[in-house]
């Protein structure tokens, strides 16, 4: 069964600083990987996804993530944090090999931005 | 495209009553729908998966008699919380997939906040 582990339940960075949110996956088959953002009392918004094409994936709002098979990682980065980036971020995995695939979420990382 | 709606967006009900939440795919056929539950400051936990016209498959630990899922058409799935109790208060999010279009994409609804008093 596939799973994802998000390291750090809370990350705080200064406005303008680099954002790095960590995610490691476990999957017995090639995975699909996702990053979602959730603002308070709202649903999920897809930031980006890895689908076995390019290992460096660019998403919305200036975010990107790099798939590293050797490290089983899919960390999310943004060069310069903005106040509006403050939210909850979820890494998620889905397996490619099953027609009954489903998306499983990590525990989430709350990103705070300091002025 | 690929819009999923949920109704209601929030609901308050009394303990012991049942409440139904609807999930609709607005511009595609949802061959598979998923129901997730999210407690405050926690992640989304998959409750069940349903394919149109079939019985739902529940995740371990989810009571199928308490959380009734119906996926009677390719655009509508409903989750009924029966005999609701305060511990059922949560944020319920559905997602939908069109197996023929993209077998691994799931499109998420905006969520329904349930409060049981």
Short mmCIF file of C-alpha atoms in Angstrom, two decimals:
data_model
loop_
_atom_site.label_atom_id
_atom_site.label_comp_id
_atom_site.label_asym_id
_atom_site.label_seq_id
_atom_site.Cartn_x
_atom_site.Cartn_y
_atom_site.Cartn_z
CA UNK A 1 0.00 0.00 0.00
CA UNK A 2 1.18 3.47 -0.76
CA UNK A 3 1.67 6.22 1.80
CA UNK A 4 3.28 9.62 2.24
CA UNK A 5 5.06 11.14 5.21
CA UNK A 6 5.27 14.86 5.64
CA UNK A 7 8.14 15.96 7.83
CA UNK A 8 7.21 18.87 10.03
CA UNK A 9 3.65 19.62 11.00
CA UNK A 10 4.41 23.34 11.10
CA UNK A 11 6.88 25.39 9.09
CA UNK A 12 7.41 29.10 9.61
CA UNK A 13 9.39 31.29 7.22
CA UNK A 14 9.86 35.01 6.73
CA UNK A 15 8.21 36.78 3.84
CA UNK A 16 10.56 36.59 0.87
CA UNK A 17 12.41 33.55 2.17
CA UNK A 18 12.60 30.12 0.59
CA UNK A 19 9.76 27.74 1.32
CA UNK A 20 10.61 24.05 1.63
CA UNK A 21 7.98 21.52 2.61
CA UNK A 22 9.14 17.93 2.82
CA UNK A 23 7.35 14.82 1.63
CA UNK A 24 8.56 11.24 1.36
CA UNK A 25 6.52 8.52 -0.26
CA UNK A 26 6.26 4.79 -0.05
CA UNK A 27 4.84 2.85 -2.94
CA UNK A 28 5.38 -0.58 -4.40
CA UNK A 29 4.49 0.65 -7.87
CA UNK A 30 5.36 3.87 -9.72
CA UNK A 31 3.39 6.58 -7.98
CA UNK A 32 1.41 9.60 -8.93
CA UNK A 33 2.28 12.37 -6.44
CA UNK A 34 0.38 15.52 -5.65
CA UNK A 35 0.61 18.65 -3.57
CA UNK A 36 -2.61 20.32 -2.45
CA UNK A 37 -3.19 23.53 -0.54
CA UNK A 38 -6.08 24.19 1.80
CA UNK A 39 -6.99 27.61 3.12
CA UNK A 40 -8.99 27.84 6.36
CA UNK A 41 -12.53 26.49 6.06
CA UNK A 42 -12.09 25.78 2.37
CA UNK A 43 -11.67 22.75 0.15
CA UNK A 44 -8.52 21.54 -1.56
CA UNK A 45 -6.73 23.22 -4.42
CA UNK A 46 -4.29 21.24 -6.55
CA UNK A 47 -0.88 22.92 -6.64
CA UNK A 48 0.93 20.43 -8.85
CA UNK A 49 1.22 16.76 -9.73
CA UNK A 50 3.89 14.30 -10.81
CA UNK A 51 2.77 11.78 -13.40
CA UNK A 52 6.05 10.08 -14.39
CA UNK A 53 6.95 12.63 -17.05
CA UNK A 54 9.38 15.38 -16.01
CA UNK A 55 10.88 14.97 -12.55
CA UNK A 56 10.74 18.72 -11.89
CA UNK A 57 7.15 19.79 -11.79
CA UNK A 58 6.02 23.39 -11.85
CA UNK A 59 2.71 24.32 -10.32
CA UNK A 60 0.58 27.32 -9.61
CA UNK A 61 1.50 30.31 -7.45
CA UNK A 62 5.22 29.85 -8.09
CA UNK A 63 5.50 26.45 -6.41
CA UNK A 64 7.47 23.55 -7.79
CA UNK A 65 8.43 20.06 -6.66
CA UNK A 66 11.09 17.59 -7.67
CA UNK A 67 10.54 13.84 -7.81
CA UNK A 68 13.63 11.98 -6.59
CA UNK A 69 13.22 8.25 -6.86
CA UNK A 70 16.51 7.50 -5.13
CA UNK A 71 15.37 9.46 -2.09
CA UNK A 72 11.66 8.58 -2.43
CA UNK A 73 10.99 12.27 -1.99
CA UNK A 74 8.75 14.89 -3.53
CA UNK A 75 9.55 18.10 -1.68
CA UNK A 76 7.66 21.30 -2.41
CA UNK A 77 9.55 24.57 -2.83
CA UNK A 78 8.94 28.22 -3.59
CA UNK A 79 11.84 30.65 -3.93
CA UNK A 80 10.19 33.59 -2.20
CA UNK A 81 7.34 33.27 0.29
CA UNK A 82 4.38 35.61 0.19
CA UNK A 83 1.95 36.31 3.01
CA UNK A 84 -0.82 34.77 0.95
CA UNK A 85 1.01 31.42 1.00
CA UNK A 86 0.02 30.87 4.62
CA UNK A 87 -2.14 27.74 4.55
CA UNK A 88 -2.17 23.99 5.13
CA UNK A 89 -0.31 21.91 2.56
CA UNK A 90 -0.92 18.24 1.88
CA UNK A 91 1.26 15.82 -0.01
CA UNK A 92 -0.65 12.90 -1.52
CA UNK A 93 0.03 9.71 -3.46
CA UNK A 94 -1.91 7.53 -5.82
CA UNK A 95 -0.65 4.35 -7.41
CA UNK A 96 -0.37 4.11 -11.16
CA UNK A 97 -0.83 0.40 -11.43
CA UNK A 98 -4.33 -0.06 -10.22
CA UNK A 99 -7.65 0.77 -11.85
CA UNK A 100 -8.95 1.10 -8.32
CA UNK A 101 -6.40 3.74 -7.42
CA UNK A 102 -7.24 6.29 -4.77
CA UNK A 103 -5.47 9.31 -3.38
CA UNK A 104 -3.99 8.95 0.09
CA UNK A 105 -2.98 12.09 1.97
CA UNK A 106 -0.12 12.90 4.27
CA UNK A 107 -0.69 14.44 7.66
CA UNK A 108 -0.27 17.97 6.38
CA UNK A 109 2.10 20.86 7.04
CA UNK A 110 0.90 24.22 8.22
CA UNK A 111 2.90 27.02 6.62
CA UNK A 112 3.12 30.32 8.47
CA UNK A 113 4.68 33.44 6.98
CA UNK A 114 6.35 36.01 9.22
CA UNK A 115 6.21 39.65 8.09
CA UNK B 1 -13.86 21.84 -16.54
CA UNK B 2 -13.94 19.01 -13.98
CA UNK B 3 -16.00 20.79 -11.36
CA UNK B 4 -17.39 18.98 -8.34
CA UNK B 5 -20.02 20.56 -6.12
CA UNK B 6 -21.28 19.62 -2.68
CA UNK B 7 -24.52 20.49 -0.98
CA UNK B 8 -25.00 21.74 1.60
CA UNK B 9 -21.78 23.60 2.34
CA UNK B 10 -22.57 23.46 6.03
CA UNK B 11 -25.25 21.81 8.12
CA UNK B 12 -26.18 21.68 11.78
CA UNK B 13 -28.27 18.80 13.04
CA UNK B 14 -29.39 17.44 16.35
CA UNK B 15 -27.95 14.31 17.87
CA UNK B 16 -29.85 11.22 16.75
CA UNK B 17 -31.03 12.61 13.44
CA UNK B 18 -29.74 11.74 9.97
CA UNK B 19 -28.24 14.11 7.47
CA UNK B 20 -27.59 13.69 3.75
CA UNK B 21 -24.74 15.30 1.84
CA UNK B 22 -24.76 15.44 -1.95
CA UNK B 23 -21.77 15.36 -4.25
CA UNK B 24 -22.21 16.19 -7.93
CA UNK B 25 -19.87 16.20 -10.90
CA UNK B 26 -21.03 19.13 -13.00
CA UNK B 27 -19.29 18.65 -16.32
CA UNK B 28 -18.04 15.09 -16.46
CA UNK B 29 -19.20 11.59 -15.70
CA UNK B 30 -17.96 10.36 -12.36
CA UNK B 31 -17.41 6.65 -12.70
CA UNK B 32 -15.87 6.62 -9.24
CA UNK B 33 -16.50 8.87 -6.26
CA UNK B 34 -14.64 9.10 -2.98
CA UNK B 35 -15.66 10.38 0.43
CA UNK B 36 -13.13 11.81 2.87
CA UNK B 37 -13.48 13.10 6.42
CA UNK B 38 -11.31 15.77 7.95
CA UNK B 39 -11.28 16.56 11.66
CA UNK B 40 -10.04 19.99 12.77
CA UNK B 41 -6.35 20.50 12.17
CA UNK B 42 -6.00 16.97 10.78
CA UNK B 43 -5.54 15.40 7.40
CA UNK B 44 -8.14 13.94 5.08
CA UNK B 45 -8.99 10.34 5.81
CA UNK B 46 -10.56 8.26 3.06
CA UNK B 47 -13.87 6.80 4.22
CA UNK B 48 -15.11 4.95 1.17
CA UNK B 49 -14.93 4.53 -2.58
CA UNK B 50 -17.98 4.03 -4.72
CA UNK B 51 -18.42 3.08 -8.34
CA UNK B 52 -21.61 4.02 -10.14
CA UNK B 53 -24.26 1.38 -9.67
CA UNK B 54 -22.21 -0.67 -7.20
CA UNK B 55 -21.98 -0.89 -3.44
CA UNK B 56 -19.39 1.31 -1.82
CA UNK B 57 -16.12 -0.08 -0.55
CA UNK B 58 -15.42 1.19 2.94
CA UNK B 59 -12.02 1.71 4.50
CA UNK B 60 -11.13 -0.22 7.60
CA UNK B 61 -12.75 1.20 10.69
CA UNK B 62 -15.54 3.06 8.89
CA UNK B 63 -19.02 1.88 9.85
CA UNK B 64 -20.94 1.21 6.66
CA UNK B 65 -24.28 1.17 8.47
CA UNK B 66 -23.63 4.60 9.89
CA UNK B 67 -22.24 6.23 6.76
CA UNK B 68 -24.54 5.22 3.92
CA UNK B 69 -23.19 5.94 0.47
CA UNK B 70 -25.26 5.85 -2.68
CA UNK B 71 -23.83 6.37 -6.16
CA UNK B 72 -26.90 5.87 -8.26
CA UNK B 73 -25.90 7.96 -11.26
CA UNK B 74 -22.77 9.08 -13.05
CA UNK B 75 -23.10 12.59 -11.67
CA UNK B 76 -24.38 12.14 -8.14
CA UNK B 77 -23.24 10.44 -4.97
CA UNK B 78 -24.77 10.92 -1.55
CA UNK B 79 -23.41 10.35 1.94
CA UNK B 80 -25.98 9.91 4.68
CA UNK B 81 -24.79 10.11 8.26
CA UNK B 82 -27.36 8.11 10.21
CA UNK B 83 -28.14 8.70 13.88
CA UNK B 84 -25.54 11.42 14.01
CA UNK B 85 -23.65 12.12 17.21
CA UNK B 86 -21.39 15.02 18.20
CA UNK B 87 -18.31 12.94 17.41
CA UNK B 88 -19.47 12.80 13.77
CA UNK B 89 -18.98 16.56 13.54
CA UNK B 90 -16.38 17.00 10.85
CA UNK B 91 -15.56 18.40 7.42
CA UNK B 92 -16.67 15.94 4.73
CA UNK B 93 -15.08 16.23 1.30
CA UNK B 94 -15.99 14.25 -1.78
CA UNK B 95 -14.00 13.75 -4.94
CA UNK B 96 -14.84 12.28 -8.31
CA UNK B 97 -12.99 10.56 -11.11
CA UNK B 98 -13.81 9.81 -14.71
CA UNK B 99 -12.10 6.47 -15.26
CA UNK B 100 -12.34 6.72 -19.03
CA UNK B 101 -10.88 10.20 -19.18
CA UNK B 102 -8.12 10.08 -16.59
CA UNK B 103 -7.88 7.04 -14.34
CA UNK B 104 -5.77 8.66 -11.66
CA UNK B 105 -7.14 12.19 -11.43
CA UNK B 106 -9.54 13.03 -8.64
CA UNK B 107 -11.43 16.29 -8.60
CA UNK B 108 -12.39 17.52 -5.17
CA UNK B 109 -15.53 19.23 -3.99
CA UNK B 110 -15.48 22.27 -1.68
CA UNK B 111 -16.49 20.25 1.38
CA UNK B 112 -19.42 20.15 3.78
CA UNK B 113 -19.04 21.10 7.39
CA UNK B 114 -21.28 19.03 9.65
CA UNK B 115 -21.96 20.08 13.22
CA UNK B 116 -23.98 17.75 15.43
CA UNK B 117 -25.38 19.34 18.56
#
